[in-house]
PDB file of C-alpha atoms in Angstrom:
ATOM      1  CA  UNK A   1      24.967  -8.212  37.413  1.00 45.00           C
ATOM      2  CA  UNK A   2      22.420  -5.657  36.222  1.00 44.00           C
ATOM      3  CA  UNK A   3      21.710  -6.450  32.536  1.00 42.00           C
ATOM      4  CA  UNK A   4      19.065  -4.130  31.059  1.00 43.00           C
ATOM      5  CA  UNK A   5      17.270  -5.204  27.888  1.00 44.00           C
ATOM      6  CA  UNK A   6      16.968  -2.539  25.198  1.00 43.00           C
ATOM      7  CA  UNK A   7      14.064  -3.416  22.897  1.00 44.00           C
ATOM      8  CA  UNK A   8      14.342  -2.895  19.174  1.00 41.00           C
ATOM      9  CA  UNK A   9      11.044  -2.186  17.400  1.00 41.00           C
ATOM     10  CA  UNK A  10      10.553  -3.726  13.937  1.00 41.00           C
ATOM     11  CA  UNK A  11       6.871  -2.844  13.469  1.00 42.00           C
ATOM     12  CA  UNK A  12       5.133  -6.212  13.728  1.00 40.00           C
ATOM     13  CA  UNK A  13       7.275  -7.580  16.550  1.00 41.00           C
ATOM     14  CA  UNK A  14       9.946  -6.501  18.974  1.00 40.00           C
ATOM     15  CA  UNK A  15      13.284  -8.027  19.742  1.00 43.00           C
ATOM     16  CA  UNK A  16      15.259  -7.381  22.857  1.00 42.00           C
ATOM     17  CA  UNK A  17      18.665  -8.436  24.075  1.00 45.00           C
ATOM     18  CA  UNK A  18      16.925 -11.023  26.230  1.00 46.00           C
ATOM     19  CA  UNK A  19      15.856 -14.226  24.485  1.00 48.00           C
ATOM     20  CA  UNK A  20      12.174 -13.411  24.182  1.00 50.00           C
ATOM     21  CA  UNK A  21      10.580 -14.807  21.040  1.00 51.00           C
ATOM     22  CA  UNK A  22       7.314 -13.252  19.945  1.00 50.00           C
ATOM     23  CA  UNK A  23       5.200 -14.604  17.089  1.00 54.00           C
ATOM     24  CA  UNK A  24       5.708 -12.894  13.771  1.00 60.00           C
ATOM     25  CA  UNK A  25       2.513 -11.841  11.989  1.00 61.00           C
ATOM     26  CA  UNK A  26       2.324 -12.818   8.341  1.00 73.00           C
ATOM     27  CA  UNK A  27       2.902 -10.091   5.784  1.00 90.00           C
ATOM     28  CA  UNK A  28      -0.181 -11.041   3.771  1.00 96.00           C
ATOM     29  CA  UNK A  29      -3.290 -13.225   4.027  1.00 97.00           C
ATOM     30  CA  UNK A  30      -5.242 -14.539   1.054  1.00 98.00           C
ATOM     31  CA  UNK A  31      -8.841 -15.687   1.586  1.00 98.00           C
ATOM     32  CA  UNK A  32      -9.419 -17.900  -1.431  1.00 98.00           C
ATOM     33  CA  UNK A  33     -13.146 -18.474  -2.065  1.00 98.00           C
ATOM     34  CA  UNK A  34     -14.888 -20.764  -4.522  1.00 98.00           C
ATOM     35  CA  UNK A  35     -18.092 -19.131  -5.780  1.00 98.00           C
ATOM     36  CA  UNK A  36     -21.359 -20.222  -4.156  1.00 98.00           C
ATOM     37  CA  UNK A  37     -23.677 -22.846  -5.633  1.00 97.00           C
ATOM     38  CA  UNK A  38     -24.973 -21.736  -9.035  1.00 96.00           C
ATOM     39  CA  UNK A  39     -27.650 -22.812 -11.483  1.00 93.00           C
ATOM     40  CA  UNK A  40     -26.832 -25.958 -13.437  1.00 89.00           C
ATOM     41  CA  UNK A  41     -24.755 -25.260 -16.567  1.00 80.00           C
ATOM     42  CA  UNK A  42     -26.638 -25.253 -19.838  1.00 73.00           C
ATOM     43  CA  UNK A  43     -23.516 -24.937 -21.964  1.00 67.00           C
ATOM     44  CA  UNK A  44     -22.537 -22.301 -24.470  1.00 66.00           C
ATOM     45  CA  UNK A  45     -22.253 -18.572 -23.828  1.00 70.00           C
ATOM     46  CA  UNK A  46     -24.864 -18.697 -21.043  1.00 80.00           C
ATOM     47  CA  UNK A  47     -22.303 -20.124 -18.588  1.00 86.00           C
ATOM     48  CA  UNK A  48     -20.958 -16.642 -17.838  1.00 90.00           C
ATOM     49  CA  UNK A  49     -24.448 -15.487 -16.766  1.00 90.00           C
ATOM     50  CA  UNK A  50     -25.276 -18.414 -14.442  1.00 92.00           C
ATOM     51  CA  UNK A  51     -26.502 -16.950 -11.166  1.00 94.00           C
ATOM     52  CA  UNK A  52     -26.622 -18.350  -7.636  1.00 97.00           C
ATOM     53  CA  UNK A  53     -29.294 -20.721  -6.437  1.00 97.00           C
ATOM     54  CA  UNK A  54     -31.240 -19.796  -3.275  1.00 97.00           C
ATOM     55  CA  UNK A  55     -29.036 -22.270  -1.355  1.00 97.00           C
ATOM     56  CA  UNK A  56     -25.954 -20.613  -2.859  1.00 97.00           C
ATOM     57  CA  UNK A  57     -27.103 -17.211  -1.557  1.00 98.00           C
ATOM     58  CA  UNK A  58     -27.639 -18.694   1.918  1.00 97.00           C
ATOM     59  CA  UNK A  59     -24.245 -20.439   1.923  1.00 97.00           C
ATOM     60  CA  UNK A  60     -22.391 -17.320   0.739  1.00 98.00           C
ATOM     61  CA  UNK A  61     -24.050 -15.236   3.473  1.00 97.00           C
ATOM     62  CA  UNK A  62     -23.222 -17.841   6.147  1.00 96.00           C
ATOM     63  CA  UNK A  63     -19.567 -18.035   5.100  1.00 97.00           C
ATOM     64  CA  UNK A  64     -19.219 -14.245   4.878  1.00 97.00           C
ATOM     65  CA  UNK A  65     -20.775 -13.930   8.320  1.00 96.00           C
ATOM     66  CA  UNK A  66     -18.375 -16.586   9.657  1.00 96.00           C
ATOM     67  CA  UNK A  67     -15.423 -14.548   8.386  1.00 97.00           C
ATOM     68  CA  UNK A  68     -16.839 -11.420  10.047  1.00 97.00           C
ATOM     69  CA  UNK A  69     -17.266 -13.322  13.332  1.00 96.00           C
ATOM     70  CA  UNK A  70     -13.613 -14.372  13.099  1.00 95.00           C
ATOM     71  CA  UNK A  71     -12.738 -10.668  12.984  1.00 96.00           C
ATOM     72  CA  UNK A  72     -11.449 -10.783   9.413  1.00 96.00           C
ATOM     73  CA  UNK A  73     -11.226  -7.373   7.767  1.00 93.00           C
ATOM     74  CA  UNK A  74     -10.413  -7.616   4.081  1.00 95.00           C
ATOM     75  CA  UNK A  75      -8.477  -4.721   2.602  1.00 97.00           C
ATOM     76  CA  UNK A  76      -9.261  -5.744  -0.983  1.00 98.00           C
ATOM     77  CA  UNK A  77     -11.606  -7.996  -2.937  1.00 98.00           C
ATOM     78  CA  UNK A  78     -10.753  -9.529  -6.323  1.00 98.00           C
ATOM     79  CA  UNK A  79     -13.241 -11.574  -8.335  1.00 98.00           C
ATOM     80  CA  UNK A  80     -13.870 -13.138 -11.689  1.00 97.00           C
ATOM     81  CA  UNK A  81     -16.527 -11.042 -13.483  1.00 97.00           C
ATOM     82  CA  UNK A  82     -18.981 -13.925 -14.085  1.00 96.00           C
ATOM     83  CA  UNK A  83     -22.434 -13.531 -12.536  1.00 96.00           C
ATOM     84  CA  UNK A  84     -21.936 -16.312  -9.948  1.00 97.00           C
ATOM     85  CA  UNK A  85     -18.557 -15.013  -8.737  1.00 98.00           C
ATOM     86  CA  UNK A  86     -19.725 -11.386  -8.785  1.00 98.00           C
ATOM     87  CA  UNK A  87     -22.772 -12.140  -6.624  1.00 98.00           C
ATOM     88  CA  UNK A  88     -20.709 -14.332  -4.274  1.00 98.00           C
ATOM     89  CA  UNK A  89     -18.162 -11.518  -3.830  1.00 98.00           C
ATOM     90  CA  UNK A  90     -20.936  -8.982  -3.169  1.00 98.00           C
ATOM     91  CA  UNK A  91     -22.592 -11.198  -0.532  1.00 98.00           C
ATOM     92  CA  UNK A  92     -19.260 -11.853   1.229  1.00 98.00           C
ATOM     93  CA  UNK A  93     -18.427  -8.131   1.082  1.00 98.00           C
ATOM     94  CA  UNK A  94     -21.787  -7.167   2.573  1.00 98.00           C
ATOM     95  CA  UNK A  95     -21.387  -9.632   5.458  1.00 97.00           C
ATOM     96  CA  UNK A  96     -17.812  -8.486   6.105  1.00 98.00           C
ATOM     97  CA  UNK A  97     -18.554  -4.754   5.960  1.00 97.00           C
ATOM     98  CA  UNK A  98     -16.562  -4.161   2.753  1.00 98.00           C
ATOM     99  CA  UNK A  99     -17.777  -1.609   0.199  1.00 97.00           C
ATOM    100  CA  UNK A 100     -18.980  -3.671  -2.778  1.00 96.00           C
ATOM    101  CA  UNK A 101     -18.126  -0.802  -5.130  1.00 97.00           C
ATOM    102  CA  UNK A 102     -14.457  -1.416  -4.309  1.00 97.00           C
ATOM    103  CA  UNK A 103     -14.474  -5.023  -5.574  1.00 98.00           C
ATOM    104  CA  UNK A 104     -12.029  -5.467  -8.466  1.00 97.00           C
ATOM    105  CA  UNK A 105     -13.269  -7.665 -11.330  1.00 97.00           C
ATOM    106  CA  UNK A 106     -10.489  -9.208 -13.408  1.00 96.00           C
ATOM    107  CA  UNK A 107     -11.569 -10.440 -16.846  1.00 94.00           C
ATOM    108  CA  UNK A 108      -9.030 -13.231 -17.309  1.00 93.00           C
ATOM    109  CA  UNK A 109     -10.003 -14.951 -14.049  1.00 94.00           C
ATOM    110  CA  UNK A 110     -13.088 -16.354 -15.793  1.00 92.00           C
ATOM    111  CA  UNK A 111     -11.875 -19.682 -17.190  1.00 88.00           C
ATOM    112  CA  UNK A 112      -8.420 -18.610 -15.987  1.00 89.00           C
ATOM    113  CA  UNK A 113      -5.654 -20.821 -14.709  1.00 91.00           C
ATOM    114  CA  UNK A 114      -3.747 -20.550 -11.435  1.00 91.00           C
ATOM    115  CA  UNK A 115      -1.182 -18.567 -13.453  1.00 92.00           C
ATOM    116  CA  UNK A 116      -3.867 -15.904 -14.043  1.00 95.00           C
ATOM    117  CA  UNK A 117      -4.642 -15.938 -10.319  1.00 95.00           C
ATOM    118  CA  UNK A 118      -0.970 -15.350  -9.477  1.00 95.00           C
ATOM    119  CA  UNK A 119      -0.798 -12.505 -11.996  1.00 95.00           C
ATOM    120  CA  UNK A 120      -3.849 -10.786 -10.459  1.00 96.00           C
ATOM    121  CA  UNK A 121      -2.428 -11.044  -6.929  1.00 96.00           C
ATOM    122  CA  UNK A 122       1.014  -9.815  -7.985  1.00 95.00           C
ATOM    123  CA  UNK A 123      -0.510  -6.438  -8.932  1.00 93.00           C
ATOM    124  CA  UNK A 124      -1.691  -5.746  -5.374  1.00 96.00           C
ATOM    125  CA  UNK A 125       0.183  -2.975  -3.557  1.00 95.00           C
ATOM    126  CA  UNK A 126       2.264  -4.154  -0.618  1.00 94.00           C
ATOM    127  CA  UNK A 127       0.173  -1.936   1.658  1.00 95.00           C
ATOM    128  CA  UNK A 128      -2.729  -4.390   1.181  1.00 96.00           C
ATOM    129  CA  UNK A 129      -2.374  -6.961   3.932  1.00 96.00           C
ATOM    130  CA  UNK A 130      -5.396  -9.138   3.195  1.00 97.00           C
ATOM    131  CA  UNK A 131      -7.521  -9.939   0.165  1.00 98.00           C
ATOM    132  CA  UNK A 132     -10.640 -11.985  -0.512  1.00 98.00           C
ATOM    133  CA  UNK A 133     -10.287 -13.661  -3.906  1.00 98.00           C
ATOM    134  CA  UNK A 134     -13.375 -15.258  -5.512  1.00 98.00           C
ATOM    135  CA  UNK A 135     -12.862 -17.697  -8.362  1.00 97.00           C
ATOM    136  CA  UNK A 136     -13.878 -20.926 -10.080  1.00 95.00           C
ATOM    137  CA  UNK A 137     -13.049 -24.590  -9.795  1.00 94.00           C
ATOM    138  CA  UNK A 138     -10.896 -26.380 -10.687  1.00 95.00           C
ATOM    139  CA  UNK A 139      -8.479 -23.404 -10.614  1.00 95.00           C
ATOM    140  CA  UNK A 140      -9.335 -22.353  -7.037  1.00 96.00           C
ATOM    141  CA  UNK A 141      -8.623 -25.848  -5.684  1.00 96.00           C
ATOM    142  CA  UNK A 142      -5.423 -26.238  -7.715  1.00 96.00           C
ATOM    143  CA  UNK A 143      -4.255 -22.789  -6.638  1.00 96.00           C
ATOM    144  CA  UNK A 144      -4.842 -23.460  -2.917  1.00 97.00           C
ATOM    145  CA  UNK A 145      -2.904 -26.721  -3.122  1.00 96.00           C
ATOM    146  CA  UNK A 146      -0.119 -25.130  -5.182  1.00 96.00           C
ATOM    147  CA  UNK A 147       0.373 -22.316  -2.658  1.00 96.00           C
ATOM    148  CA  UNK A 148       0.196 -24.466   0.488  1.00 96.00           C
ATOM    149  CA  UNK A 149       1.250 -27.967  -0.639  1.00 94.00           C
ATOM    150  CA  UNK A 150      -1.767 -29.227   1.340  1.00 94.00           C
ATOM    151  CA  UNK A 151      -4.117 -31.861  -0.061  1.00 93.00           C
ATOM    152  CA  UNK A 152      -7.445 -30.027   0.021  1.00 92.00           C
ATOM    153  CA  UNK A 153      -9.146 -31.895  -2.794  1.00 93.00           C
ATOM    154  CA  UNK A 154     -12.071 -30.344  -4.632  1.00 95.00           C
ATOM    155  CA  UNK A 155     -13.122 -27.178  -2.773  1.00 96.00           C
ATOM    156  CA  UNK A 156     -16.919 -27.189  -2.390  1.00 96.00           C
ATOM    157  CA  UNK A 157     -18.951 -24.140  -3.361  1.00 97.00           C
ATOM    158  CA  UNK A 158     -18.611 -21.229  -0.879  1.00 98.00           C
ATOM    159  CA  UNK A 159     -15.524 -22.837   0.693  1.00 98.00           C
ATOM    160  CA  UNK A 160     -12.792 -20.554   2.048  1.00 98.00           C
ATOM    161  CA  UNK A 161      -9.090 -21.380   2.287  1.00 98.00           C
ATOM    162  CA  UNK A 162      -7.169 -18.799   4.346  1.00 98.00           C
ATOM    163  CA  UNK A 163      -3.501 -18.781   3.375  1.00 98.00           C
ATOM    164  CA  UNK A 164      -0.805 -16.661   5.020  1.00 96.00           C
ATOM    165  CA  UNK A 165       2.441 -15.535   3.431  1.00 96.00           C
ATOM    166  CA  UNK A 166       5.677 -13.995   4.647  1.00 94.00           C
ATOM    167  CA  UNK A 167       6.632 -12.644   1.245  1.00 93.00           C
ATOM    168  CA  UNK A 168       5.454  -9.898  -1.086  1.00 93.00           C
ATOM    169  CA  UNK A 169       2.408 -10.411  -3.324  1.00 95.00           C
ATOM    170  CA  UNK A 170       4.743 -10.459  -6.325  1.00 93.00           C
ATOM    171  CA  UNK A 171       6.834 -13.262  -4.748  1.00 93.00           C
ATOM    172  CA  UNK A 172       3.953 -15.737  -4.249  1.00 93.00           C
ATOM    173  CA  UNK A 173       4.882 -19.157  -5.578  1.00 92.00           C
ATOM    174  CA  UNK A 174       4.430 -22.845  -4.927  1.00 91.00           C
ATOM    175  CA  UNK A 175       4.634 -23.786  -1.241  1.00 90.00           C
ATOM    176  CA  UNK A 176       5.111 -20.142  -0.219  1.00 93.00           C
ATOM    177  CA  UNK A 177       1.917 -20.113   1.842  1.00 96.00           C
ATOM    178  CA  UNK A 178       0.732 -21.709   5.054  1.00 96.00           C
ATOM    179  CA  UNK A 179      -2.896 -22.764   5.495  1.00 97.00           C
ATOM    180  CA  UNK A 180      -4.497 -20.852   8.413  1.00 96.00           C
ATOM    181  CA  UNK A 181      -7.938 -22.432   8.100  1.00 96.00           C
ATOM    182  CA  UNK A 182     -10.213 -24.166   5.628  1.00 96.00           C
ATOM    183  CA  UNK A 183     -13.979 -23.858   6.052  1.00 96.00           C
ATOM    184  CA  UNK A 184     -17.020 -24.780   3.981  1.00 95.00           C
ATOM    185  CA  UNK A 185     -20.800 -24.809   4.444  1.00 94.00           C
ATOM    186  CA  UNK A 186     -20.602 -28.607   4.832  1.00 91.00           C
ATOM    187  CA  UNK A 187     -18.056 -28.277   7.606  1.00 89.00           C
ATOM    188  CA  UNK A 188     -20.215 -25.690   9.401  1.00 85.00           C
ATOM    189  CA  UNK A 189     -23.235 -27.967   9.147  1.00 81.00           C
ATOM    190  CA  UNK A 190     -21.221 -30.872  10.575  1.00 77.00           C
ATOM    191  CA  UNK A 191     -21.435 -33.179   7.583  1.00 67.00           C
ATOM    192  CA  UNK A 192     -18.086 -32.564   5.915  1.00 57.00           C
ATOM    193  CA  UNK A 193     -17.132 -35.872   4.303  1.00 50.00           C
ATOM    194  CA  UNK A 194     -13.447 -35.036   3.924  1.00 49.00           C
TER     195      UNK A 194
END
């Protein structure tokens, strides 16, 4: 007989009395970026001021442009304050149409551990759905693997790991994320050895 479905709206998806299953959008997406190729380290206090090489500038622009072509709109940018991460964040922001003056630089991300990365993300308001986060190896690689339980290995410079979450920023923890995509300049050029 005449059964009429009455939809119930929950914001991201709708449920009805019929058995229709629609995909649920993730609450949050983290775009974890390793800084672009930088000058060779000379040791000492100069490490903080190492800037990008010409190839690093090109790679950062290519990866930022790739994210823009994928339709990614970041709502926030967080970066270590070192010269190489700052410039990488600015290049990505320019390519993605994000105001570089809105980039947040967090002091303890320079030489910080994944614990520092978690702490920085946990301060984001829940209204922020997506964030580009620019950091250093080995912490970036460890953090991506910790969140996703995927074996990504050593993230190359300018690589991006997109990780989605169905929890609050403050609830991020090991294995709480799902890898959406993983791209690098090597992969774009077709010579990714992984």
